[in-house]
Amino acid sequence: MARKRPPNREPRSGSTRGRPREGLRPGERVRDYPTVTVRLPDDVRALLHSLCAQLDMPLRQTIRHMTVCFVRDLPATERRAVMRRARMGSPD
């Protein structure tokens, strides 16, 4: 037997709760991204969550943005070395 919707509710076109399915680029899904686990002190964690709320960005995008900004502000020689290592796919 199929569930019936209450008569006063419109069917949802898409969920607005939870993590969005789409990634940064067309065709990507967030669930396909590798997982990273980080342990942080309570004060740093609170600061990070406050930053996410202020920027109105999910945690994953906030961390990506901070990483890109940090690399961009490195001296040119260090930035090139980091980018070279990132292209090689080296995790260390």
PDB file of N, CA and C in Angstrom:
ATOM      1  N   MET A   1       0.830  -1.179   0.000  1.00  0.00           N
ATOM      2  CA  MET A   1       0.000   0.000   0.000  1.00  0.00           C
ATOM      3  C   MET A   1       0.883   1.254   0.000  1.00  0.00           C
ATOM      4  N   ALA A   2       0.623   2.178  -0.873  1.00  0.00           N
ATOM      5  CA  ALA A   2       1.420   3.397  -0.984  1.00  0.00           C
ATOM      6  C   ALA A   2       1.040   4.375   0.105  1.00  0.00           C
ATOM      7  N   ARG A   3       2.040   5.119   0.591  1.00  0.00           N
ATOM      8  CA  ARG A   3       1.775   6.150   1.590  1.00  0.00           C
ATOM      9  C   ARG A   3       1.092   7.336   0.938  1.00  0.00           C
ATOM     10  N   LYS A   4       0.157   7.898   1.633  1.00  0.00           N
ATOM     11  CA  LYS A   4      -0.534   9.079   1.122  1.00  0.00           C
ATOM     12  C   LYS A   4       0.036  10.312   1.785  1.00  0.00           C
ATOM     13  N   ARG A   5       0.170  11.365   1.026  1.00  0.00           N
ATOM     14  CA  ARG A   5       0.613  12.648   1.562  1.00  0.00           C
ATOM     15  C   ARG A   5      -0.586  13.364   2.168  1.00  0.00           C
ATOM     16  N   PRO A   6      -0.334  14.159   3.201  1.00  0.00           N
ATOM     17  CA  PRO A   6      -1.426  14.981   3.712  1.00  0.00           C
ATOM     18  C   PRO A   6      -1.949  15.887   2.594  1.00  0.00           C
ATOM     19  N   PRO A   7      -3.239  16.140   2.553  1.00  0.00           N
ATOM     20  CA  PRO A   7      -3.812  16.880   1.421  1.00  0.00           C
ATOM     21  C   PRO A   7      -3.312  18.312   1.283  1.00  0.00           C
ATOM     22  N   ASN A   8      -2.833  18.936   2.354  1.00  0.00           N
ATOM     23  CA  ASN A   8      -2.417  20.340   2.265  1.00  0.00           C
ATOM     24  C   ASN A   8      -0.939  20.502   1.941  1.00  0.00           C
ATOM     25  N   ARG A   9      -0.219  19.421   1.678  1.00  0.00           N
ATOM     26  CA  ARG A   9       1.220  19.525   1.406  1.00  0.00           C
ATOM     27  C   ARG A   9       1.509  19.288  -0.063  1.00  0.00           C
ATOM     28  N   GLU A  10       2.368  20.123  -0.595  1.00  0.00           N
ATOM     29  CA  GLU A  10       2.836  19.957  -1.964  1.00  0.00           C
ATOM     30  C   GLU A  10       3.987  18.962  -1.959  1.00  0.00           C
ATOM     31  N   PRO A  11       4.134  18.144  -3.000  1.00  0.00           N
ATOM     32  CA  PRO A  11       5.298  17.251  -3.057  1.00  0.00           C
ATOM     33  C   PRO A  11       6.574  18.066  -3.175  1.00  0.00           C
ATOM     34  N   ARG A  12       7.623  17.600  -2.515  1.00  0.00           N
ATOM     35  CA  ARG A  12       8.899  18.330  -2.545  1.00  0.00           C
ATOM     36  C   ARG A  12       9.625  18.087  -3.861  1.00  0.00           C
ATOM     37  N   SER A  13      10.201  19.139  -4.403  1.00  0.00           N
ATOM     38  CA  SER A  13      11.003  18.993  -5.620  1.00  0.00           C
ATOM     39  C   SER A  13      12.424  18.576  -5.279  1.00  0.00           C
ATOM     40  N   GLY A  14      12.874  18.891  -4.078  1.00  0.00           N
ATOM     41  CA  GLY A  14      14.224  18.534  -3.641  1.00  0.00           C
ATOM     42  C   GLY A  14      14.357  18.817  -2.164  1.00  0.00           C
ATOM     43  N   SER A  15      15.200  18.085  -1.516  1.00  0.00           N
ATOM     44  CA  SER A  15      15.376  18.267  -0.088  1.00  0.00           C
ATOM     45  C   SER A  15      16.218  19.506   0.186  1.00  0.00           C
ATOM     46  N   THR A  16      15.841  20.258   1.201  1.00  0.00           N
ATOM     47  CA  THR A  16      16.618  21.440   1.572  1.00  0.00           C
ATOM     48  C   THR A  16      17.403  21.187   2.845  1.00  0.00           C
ATOM     49  N   ARG A  17      17.250  20.004   3.446  1.00  0.00           N
ATOM     50  CA  ARG A  17      17.963  19.690   4.676  1.00  0.00           C
ATOM     51  C   ARG A  17      19.171  18.830   4.361  1.00  0.00           C
ATOM     52  N   GLY A  18      20.149  18.890   5.260  1.00  0.00           N
ATOM     53  CA  GLY A  18      21.316  18.033   5.117  1.00  0.00           C
ATOM     54  C   GLY A  18      22.327  18.572   4.129  1.00  0.00           C
ATOM     55  N   ARG A  19      23.314  17.727   3.844  1.00  0.00           N
ATOM     56  CA  ARG A  19      24.402  18.105   2.952  1.00  0.00           C
ATOM     57  C   ARG A  19      23.933  18.038   1.501  1.00  0.00           C
ATOM     58  N   PRO A  20      24.264  19.042   0.696  1.00  0.00           N
ATOM     59  CA  PRO A  20      23.871  18.997  -0.717  1.00  0.00           C
ATOM     60  C   PRO A  20      24.587  17.856  -1.440  1.00  0.00           C
ATOM     61  N   ARG A  21      23.941  17.286  -2.425  1.00  0.00           N
ATOM     62  CA  ARG A  21      24.511  16.156  -3.151  1.00  0.00           C
ATOM     63  C   ARG A  21      25.627  16.574  -4.100  1.00  0.00           C
ATOM     64  N   GLU A  22      25.546  17.772  -4.633  1.00  0.00           N
ATOM     65  CA  GLU A  22      26.502  18.176  -5.657  1.00  0.00           C
ATOM     66  C   GLU A  22      27.837  18.606  -5.050  1.00  0.00           C
ATOM     67  N   GLY A  23      28.891  18.355  -5.819  1.00  0.00           N
ATOM     68  CA  GLY A  23      30.220  18.761  -5.408  1.00  0.00           C
ATOM     69  C   GLY A  23      30.554  20.133  -5.967  1.00  0.00           C
ATOM     70  N   LEU A  24      31.840  20.420  -6.058  1.00  0.00           N
ATOM     71  CA  LEU A  24      32.270  21.732  -6.533  1.00  0.00           C
ATOM     72  C   LEU A  24      32.126  21.887  -8.041  1.00  0.00           C
ATOM     73  N   ARG A  25      32.333  20.807  -8.770  1.00  0.00           N
ATOM     74  CA  ARG A  25      32.268  20.866 -10.227  1.00  0.00           C
ATOM     75  C   ARG A  25      31.057  20.081 -10.720  1.00  0.00           C
ATOM     76  N   PRO A  26      30.529  20.407 -11.894  1.00  0.00           N
ATOM     77  CA  PRO A  26      29.359  19.684 -12.405  1.00  0.00           C
ATOM     78  C   PRO A  26      29.634  18.182 -12.499  1.00  0.00           C
ATOM     79  N   GLY A  27      28.674  17.405 -12.057  1.00  0.00           N
ATOM     80  CA  GLY A  27      28.795  15.955 -12.126  1.00  0.00           C
ATOM     81  C   GLY A  27      29.440  15.318 -10.906  1.00  0.00           C
ATOM     82  N   GLU A  28      30.054  16.116 -10.037  1.00  0.00           N
ATOM     83  CA  GLU A  28      30.678  15.573  -8.828  1.00  0.00           C
ATOM     84  C   GLU A  28      29.634  15.419  -7.733  1.00  0.00           C
ATOM     85  N   ARG A  29      29.849  14.432  -6.892  1.00  0.00           N
ATOM     86  CA  ARG A  29      28.996  14.247  -5.727  1.00  0.00           C
ATOM     87  C   ARG A  29      29.876  14.332  -4.487  1.00  0.00           C
ATOM     88  N   VAL A  30      29.363  14.969  -3.454  1.00  0.00           N
ATOM     89  CA  VAL A  30      30.114  15.141  -2.217  1.00  0.00           C
ATOM     90  C   VAL A  30      30.473  13.783  -1.627  1.00  0.00           C
ATOM     91  N   ARG A  31      29.584  12.830  -1.715  1.00  0.00           N
ATOM     92  CA  ARG A  31      29.847  11.530  -1.095  1.00  0.00           C
ATOM     93  C   ARG A  31      30.992  10.780  -1.758  1.00  0.00           C
ATOM     94  N   ASP A  32      31.401  11.187  -2.944  1.00  0.00           N
ATOM     95  CA  ASP A  32      32.533  10.551  -3.618  1.00  0.00           C
ATOM     96  C   ASP A  32      33.875  11.144  -3.191  1.00  0.00           C
ATOM     97  N   TYR A  33      33.855  12.237  -2.442  1.00  0.00           N
ATOM     98  CA  TYR A  33      35.100  12.853  -1.984  1.00  0.00           C
ATOM     99  C   TYR A  33      35.726  11.985  -0.894  1.00  0.00           C
ATOM    100  N   PRO A  34      37.061  11.916  -0.829  1.00  0.00           N
ATOM    101  CA  PRO A  34      37.709  11.197   0.270  1.00  0.00           C
ATOM    102  C   PRO A  34      37.400  11.864   1.613  1.00  0.00           C
ATOM    103  N   THR A  35      37.414  11.075   2.656  1.00  0.00           N
ATOM    104  CA  THR A  35      37.112  11.574   3.996  1.00  0.00           C
ATOM    105  C   THR A  35      38.396  11.944   4.722  1.00  0.00           C
ATOM    106  N   VAL A  36      38.354  13.039   5.463  1.00  0.00           N
ATOM    107  CA  VAL A  36      39.478  13.484   6.283  1.00  0.00           C
ATOM    108  C   VAL A  36      38.949  13.668   7.701  1.00  0.00           C
ATOM    109  N   THR A  37      39.658  13.124   8.667  1.00  0.00           N
ATOM    110  CA  THR A  37      39.274  13.277  10.064  1.00  0.00           C
ATOM    111  C   THR A  37      40.340  14.101  10.769  1.00  0.00           C
ATOM    112  N   VAL A  38      39.907  15.121  11.494  1.00  0.00           N
ATOM    113  CA  VAL A  38      40.832  16.020  12.189  1.00  0.00           C
ATOM    114  C   VAL A  38      40.366  16.176  13.625  1.00  0.00           C
ATOM    115  N   ARG A  39      41.295  16.077  14.553  1.00  0.00           N
ATOM    116  CA  ARG A  39      40.979  16.329  15.959  1.00  0.00           C
ATOM    117  C   ARG A  39      41.430  17.752  16.289  1.00  0.00           C
ATOM    118  N   LEU A  40      40.509  18.519  16.842  1.00  0.00           N
ATOM    119  CA  LEU A  40      40.779  19.923  17.153  1.00  0.00           C
ATOM    120  C   LEU A  40      40.411  20.207  18.600  1.00  0.00           C
ATOM    121  N   PRO A  41      41.126  21.142  19.224  1.00  0.00           N
ATOM    122  CA  PRO A  41      40.700  21.592  20.553  1.00  0.00           C
ATOM    123  C   PRO A  41      39.314  22.244  20.452  1.00  0.00           C
ATOM    124  N   ASP A  42      38.591  22.231  21.558  1.00  0.00           N
ATOM    125  CA  ASP A  42      37.226  22.767  21.561  1.00  0.00           C
ATOM    126  C   ASP A  42      37.155  24.211  21.076  1.00  0.00           C
ATOM    127  N   ASP A  43      38.120  25.050  21.486  1.00  0.00           N
ATOM    128  CA  ASP A  43      38.057  26.457  21.090  1.00  0.00           C
ATOM    129  C   ASP A  43      38.274  26.641  19.592  1.00  0.00           C
ATOM    130  N   VAL A  44      39.152  25.846  19.001  1.00  0.00           N
ATOM    131  CA  VAL A  44      39.401  25.942  17.558  1.00  0.00           C
ATOM    132  C   VAL A  44      38.191  25.415  16.785  1.00  0.00           C
ATOM    133  N   ARG A  45      37.603  24.352  17.274  1.00  0.00           N
ATOM    134  CA  ARG A  45      36.415  23.789  16.636  1.00  0.00           C
ATOM    135  C   ARG A  45      35.270  24.801  16.668  1.00  0.00           C
ATOM    136  N   ALA A  46      35.080  25.453  17.822  1.00  0.00           N
ATOM    137  CA  ALA A  46      34.034  26.468  17.937  1.00  0.00           C
ATOM    138  C   ALA A  46      34.301  27.635  16.984  1.00  0.00           C
ATOM    139  N   LEU A  47      35.558  28.046  16.883  1.00  0.00           N
ATOM    140  CA  LEU A  47      35.930  29.129  15.967  1.00  0.00           C
ATOM    141  C   LEU A  47      35.646  28.744  14.516  1.00  0.00           C
ATOM    142  N   LEU A  48      35.976  27.502  14.154  1.00  0.00           N
ATOM    143  CA  LEU A  48      35.745  27.026  12.786  1.00  0.00           C
ATOM    144  C   LEU A  48      34.254  26.981  12.468  1.00  0.00           C
ATOM    145  N   HIS A  49      33.447  26.482  13.393  1.00  0.00           N
ATOM    146  CA  HIS A  49      32.005  26.436  13.166  1.00  0.00           C
ATOM    147  C   HIS A  49      31.396  27.842  13.127  1.00  0.00           C
ATOM    148  N   SER A  50      31.929  28.757  13.923  1.00  0.00           N
ATOM    149  CA  SER A  50      31.459  30.148  13.872  1.00  0.00           C
ATOM    150  C   SER A  50      31.796  30.780  12.529  1.00  0.00           C
ATOM    151  N   LEU A  51      32.976  30.480  12.016  1.00  0.00           N
ATOM    152  CA  LEU A  51      33.373  30.989  10.699  1.00  0.00           C
ATOM    153  C   LEU A  51      32.451  30.449   9.614  1.00  0.00           C
ATOM    154  N   CYS A  52      32.124  29.170   9.682  1.00  0.00           N
ATOM    155  CA  CYS A  52      31.199  28.578   8.705  1.00  0.00           C
ATOM    156  C   CYS A  52      29.842  29.270   8.751  1.00  0.00           C
ATOM    157  N   ALA A  53      29.358  29.527   9.956  1.00  0.00           N
ATOM    158  CA  ALA A  53      28.065  30.189  10.098  1.00  0.00           C
ATOM    159  C   ALA A  53      28.127  31.621   9.560  1.00  0.00           C
ATOM    160  N   GLN A  54      29.205  32.337   9.868  1.00  0.00           N
ATOM    161  CA  GLN A  54      29.347  33.717   9.408  1.00  0.00           C
ATOM    162  C   GLN A  54      29.420  33.788   7.888  1.00  0.00           C
ATOM    163  N   LEU A  55      30.170  32.867   7.283  1.00  0.00           N
ATOM    164  CA  LEU A  55      30.316  32.855   5.827  1.00  0.00           C
ATOM    165  C   LEU A  55      29.138  32.186   5.131  1.00  0.00           C
ATOM    166  N   ASP A  56      28.280  31.516   5.915  1.00  0.00           N
ATOM    167  CA  ASP A  56      27.157  30.753   5.375  1.00  0.00           C
ATOM    168  C   ASP A  56      27.647  29.736   4.345  1.00  0.00           C
ATOM    169  N   MET A  57      28.696  29.018   4.732  1.00  0.00           N
ATOM    170  CA  MET A  57      29.298  28.004   3.876  1.00  0.00           C
ATOM    171  C   MET A  57      29.410  26.694   4.649  1.00  0.00           C
ATOM    172  N   PRO A  58      29.271  25.555   3.965  1.00  0.00           N
ATOM    173  CA  PRO A  58      29.487  24.281   4.642  1.00  0.00           C
ATOM    174  C   PRO A  58      30.947  24.148   5.089  1.00  0.00           C
ATOM    175  N   LEU A  59      31.178  23.295   6.056  1.00  0.00           N
ATOM    176  CA  LEU A  59      32.514  23.095   6.600  1.00  0.00           C
ATOM    177  C   LEU A  59      33.514  22.717   5.514  1.00  0.00           C
ATOM    178  N   ARG A  60      33.140  21.806   4.620  1.00  0.00           N
ATOM    179  CA  ARG A  60      34.075  21.353   3.573  1.00  0.00           C
ATOM    180  C   ARG A  60      34.495  22.508   2.668  1.00  0.00           C
ATOM    181  N   GLN A  61      33.562  23.407   2.340  1.00  0.00           N
ATOM    182  CA  GLN A  61      33.911  24.536   1.477  1.00  0.00           C
ATOM    183  C   GLN A  61      34.739  25.568   2.230  1.00  0.00           C
ATOM    184  N   THR A  62      34.451  25.752   3.505  1.00  0.00           N
ATOM    185  CA  THR A  62      35.218  26.702   4.309  1.00  0.00           C
ATOM    186  C   THR A  62      36.666  26.250   4.423  1.00  0.00           C
ATOM    187  N   ILE A  63      36.879  24.972   4.700  1.00  0.00           N
ATOM    188  CA  ILE A  63      38.239  24.442   4.802  1.00  0.00           C
ATOM    189  C   ILE A  63      38.950  24.535   3.457  1.00  0.00           C
ATOM    190  N   ARG A  64      38.255  24.240   2.368  1.00  0.00           N
ATOM    191  CA  ARG A  64      38.852  24.367   1.028  1.00  0.00           C
ATOM    192  C   ARG A  64      39.260  25.810   0.769  1.00  0.00           C
ATOM    193  N   HIS A  65      38.376  26.746   1.098  1.00  0.00           N
ATOM    194  CA  HIS A  65      38.655  28.170   0.882  1.00  0.00           C
ATOM    195  C   HIS A  65      39.870  28.622   1.699  1.00  0.00           C
ATOM    196  N   MET A  66      39.926  28.200   2.972  1.00  0.00           N
ATOM    197  CA  MET A  66      41.057  28.578   3.818  1.00  0.00           C
ATOM    198  C   MET A  66      42.365  27.996   3.282  1.00  0.00           C
ATOM    199  N   THR A  67      42.315  26.767   2.792  1.00  0.00           N
ATOM    200  CA  THR A  67      43.516  26.129   2.253  1.00  0.00           C
ATOM    201  C   THR A  67      44.006  26.862   1.009  1.00  0.00           C
ATOM    202  N   VAL A  68      43.094  27.182   0.105  1.00  0.00           N
ATOM    203  CA  VAL A  68      43.468  27.903  -1.122  1.00  0.00           C
ATOM    204  C   VAL A  68      44.064  29.263  -0.769  1.00  0.00           C
ATOM    205  N   CYS A  69      43.441  29.967   0.179  1.00  0.00           N
ATOM    206  CA  CYS A  69      43.967  31.277   0.586  1.00  0.00           C
ATOM    207  C   CYS A  69      45.346  31.154   1.222  1.00  0.00           C
ATOM    208  N   PHE A  70      45.546  30.139   2.039  1.00  0.00           N
ATOM    209  CA  PHE A  70      46.834  29.935   2.683  1.00  0.00           C
ATOM    210  C   PHE A  70      47.921  29.679   1.643  1.00  0.00           C
ATOM    211  N   VAL A  71      47.647  28.799   0.683  1.00  0.00           N
ATOM    212  CA  VAL A  71      48.639  28.492  -0.365  1.00  0.00           C
ATOM    213  C   VAL A  71      48.894  29.723  -1.219  1.00  0.00           C
ATOM    214  N   ARG A  72      47.870  30.471  -1.532  1.00  0.00           N
ATOM    215  CA  ARG A  72      48.025  31.684  -2.352  1.00  0.00           C
ATOM    216  C   ARG A  72      48.936  32.700  -1.678  1.00  0.00           C
ATOM    217  N   ASP A  73      48.917  32.745  -0.336  1.00  0.00           N
ATOM    218  CA  ASP A  73      49.716  33.727   0.393  1.00  0.00           C
ATOM    219  C   ASP A  73      51.138  33.263   0.693  1.00  0.00           C
ATOM    220  N   LEU A  74      51.488  32.047   0.306  1.00  0.00           N
ATOM    221  CA  LEU A  74      52.859  31.562   0.511  1.00  0.00           C
ATOM    222  C   LEU A  74      53.822  32.297  -0.417  1.00  0.00           C
ATOM    223  N   PRO A  75      55.108  32.363  -0.049  1.00  0.00           N
ATOM    224  CA  PRO A  75      56.098  32.885  -0.990  1.00  0.00           C
ATOM    225  C   PRO A  75      56.095  32.045  -2.276  1.00  0.00           C
ATOM    226  N   ALA A  76      56.457  32.658  -3.388  1.00  0.00           N
ATOM    227  CA  ALA A  76      56.347  32.015  -4.701  1.00  0.00           C
ATOM    228  C   ALA A  76      57.063  30.668  -4.773  1.00  0.00           C
ATOM    229  N   THR A  77      58.260  30.567  -4.203  1.00  0.00           N
ATOM    230  CA  THR A  77      58.989  29.296  -4.297  1.00  0.00           C
ATOM    231  C   THR A  77      58.272  28.186  -3.529  1.00  0.00           C
ATOM    232  N   GLU A  78      57.757  28.508  -2.340  1.00  0.00           N
ATOM    233  CA  GLU A  78      57.021  27.503  -1.564  1.00  0.00           C
ATOM    234  C   GLU A  78      55.702  27.138  -2.248  1.00  0.00           C
ATOM    235  N   ARG A  79      55.027  28.137  -2.800  1.00  0.00           N
ATOM    236  CA  ARG A  79      53.755  27.891  -3.487  1.00  0.00           C
ATOM    237  C   ARG A  79      53.967  26.954  -4.674  1.00  0.00           C
ATOM    238  N   ARG A  80      55.031  27.187  -5.452  1.00  0.00           N
ATOM    239  CA  ARG A  80      55.310  26.313  -6.597  1.00  0.00           C
ATOM    240  C   ARG A  80      55.615  24.893  -6.139  1.00  0.00           C
ATOM    241  N   ALA A  81      56.362  24.759  -5.042  1.00  0.00           N
ATOM    242  CA  ALA A  81      56.688  23.427  -4.524  1.00  0.00           C
ATOM    243  C   ALA A  81      55.425  22.699  -4.055  1.00  0.00           C
ATOM    244  N   VAL A  82      54.533  23.416  -3.385  1.00  0.00           N
ATOM    245  CA  VAL A  82      53.276  22.809  -2.927  1.00  0.00           C
ATOM    246  C   VAL A  82      52.432  22.392  -4.119  1.00  0.00           C
ATOM    247  N   MET A  83      52.312  23.248  -5.110  1.00  0.00           N
ATOM    248  CA  MET A  83      51.507  22.927  -6.295  1.00  0.00           C
ATOM    249  C   MET A  83      52.102  21.759  -7.076  1.00  0.00           C
ATOM    250  N   ARG A  84      53.416  21.708  -7.165  1.00  0.00           N
ATOM    251  CA  ARG A  84      54.081  20.594  -7.852  1.00  0.00           C
ATOM    252  C   ARG A  84      53.776  19.285  -7.131  1.00  0.00           C
ATOM    253  N   ARG A  85      53.883  19.319  -5.792  1.00  0.00           N
ATOM    254  CA  ARG A  85      53.617  18.120  -4.996  1.00  0.00           C
ATOM    255  C   ARG A  85      52.140  17.721  -5.120  1.00  0.00           C
ATOM    256  N   ALA A  86      51.239  18.689  -5.149  1.00  0.00           N
ATOM    257  CA  ALA A  86      49.817  18.388  -5.283  1.00  0.00           C
ATOM    258  C   ALA A  86      49.508  17.747  -6.633  1.00  0.00           C
ATOM    259  N   ARG A  87      50.163  18.214  -7.692  1.00  0.00           N
ATOM    260  CA  ARG A  87      49.948  17.615  -9.020  1.00  0.00           C
ATOM    261  C   ARG A  87      50.467  16.204  -9.088  1.00  0.00           C
ATOM    262  N   MET A  88      51.540  15.914  -8.334  1.00  0.00           N
ATOM    263  CA  MET A  88      52.092  14.565  -8.320  1.00  0.00           C
ATOM    264  C   MET A  88      51.210  13.617  -7.507  1.00  0.00           C
ATOM    265  N   GLY A  89      50.332  14.173  -6.679  1.00  0.00           N
ATOM    266  CA  GLY A  89      49.445  13.347  -5.883  1.00  0.00           C
ATOM    267  C   GLY A  89      50.078  12.811  -4.621  1.00  0.00           C
ATOM    268  N   SER A  90      51.137  13.459  -4.171  1.00  0.00           N
ATOM    269  CA  SER A  90      51.834  13.006  -2.966  1.00  0.00           C
ATOM    270  C   SER A  90      51.114  13.515  -1.724  1.00  0.00           C
ATOM    271  N   PRO A  91      50.696  12.601  -0.812  1.00  0.00           N
ATOM    272  CA  PRO A  91      50.001  13.054   0.380  1.00  0.00           C
ATOM    273  C   PRO A  91      50.907  13.664   1.435  1.00  0.00           C
ATOM    274  N   ASP A  92      52.244  13.481   1.381  1.00  0.00           N
ATOM    275  CA  ASP A  92      53.093  14.076   2.427  1.00  0.00           C
ATOM    276  C   ASP A  92      53.826  15.272   1.964  1.00  0.00           C
TER     277      ASP A  92
END
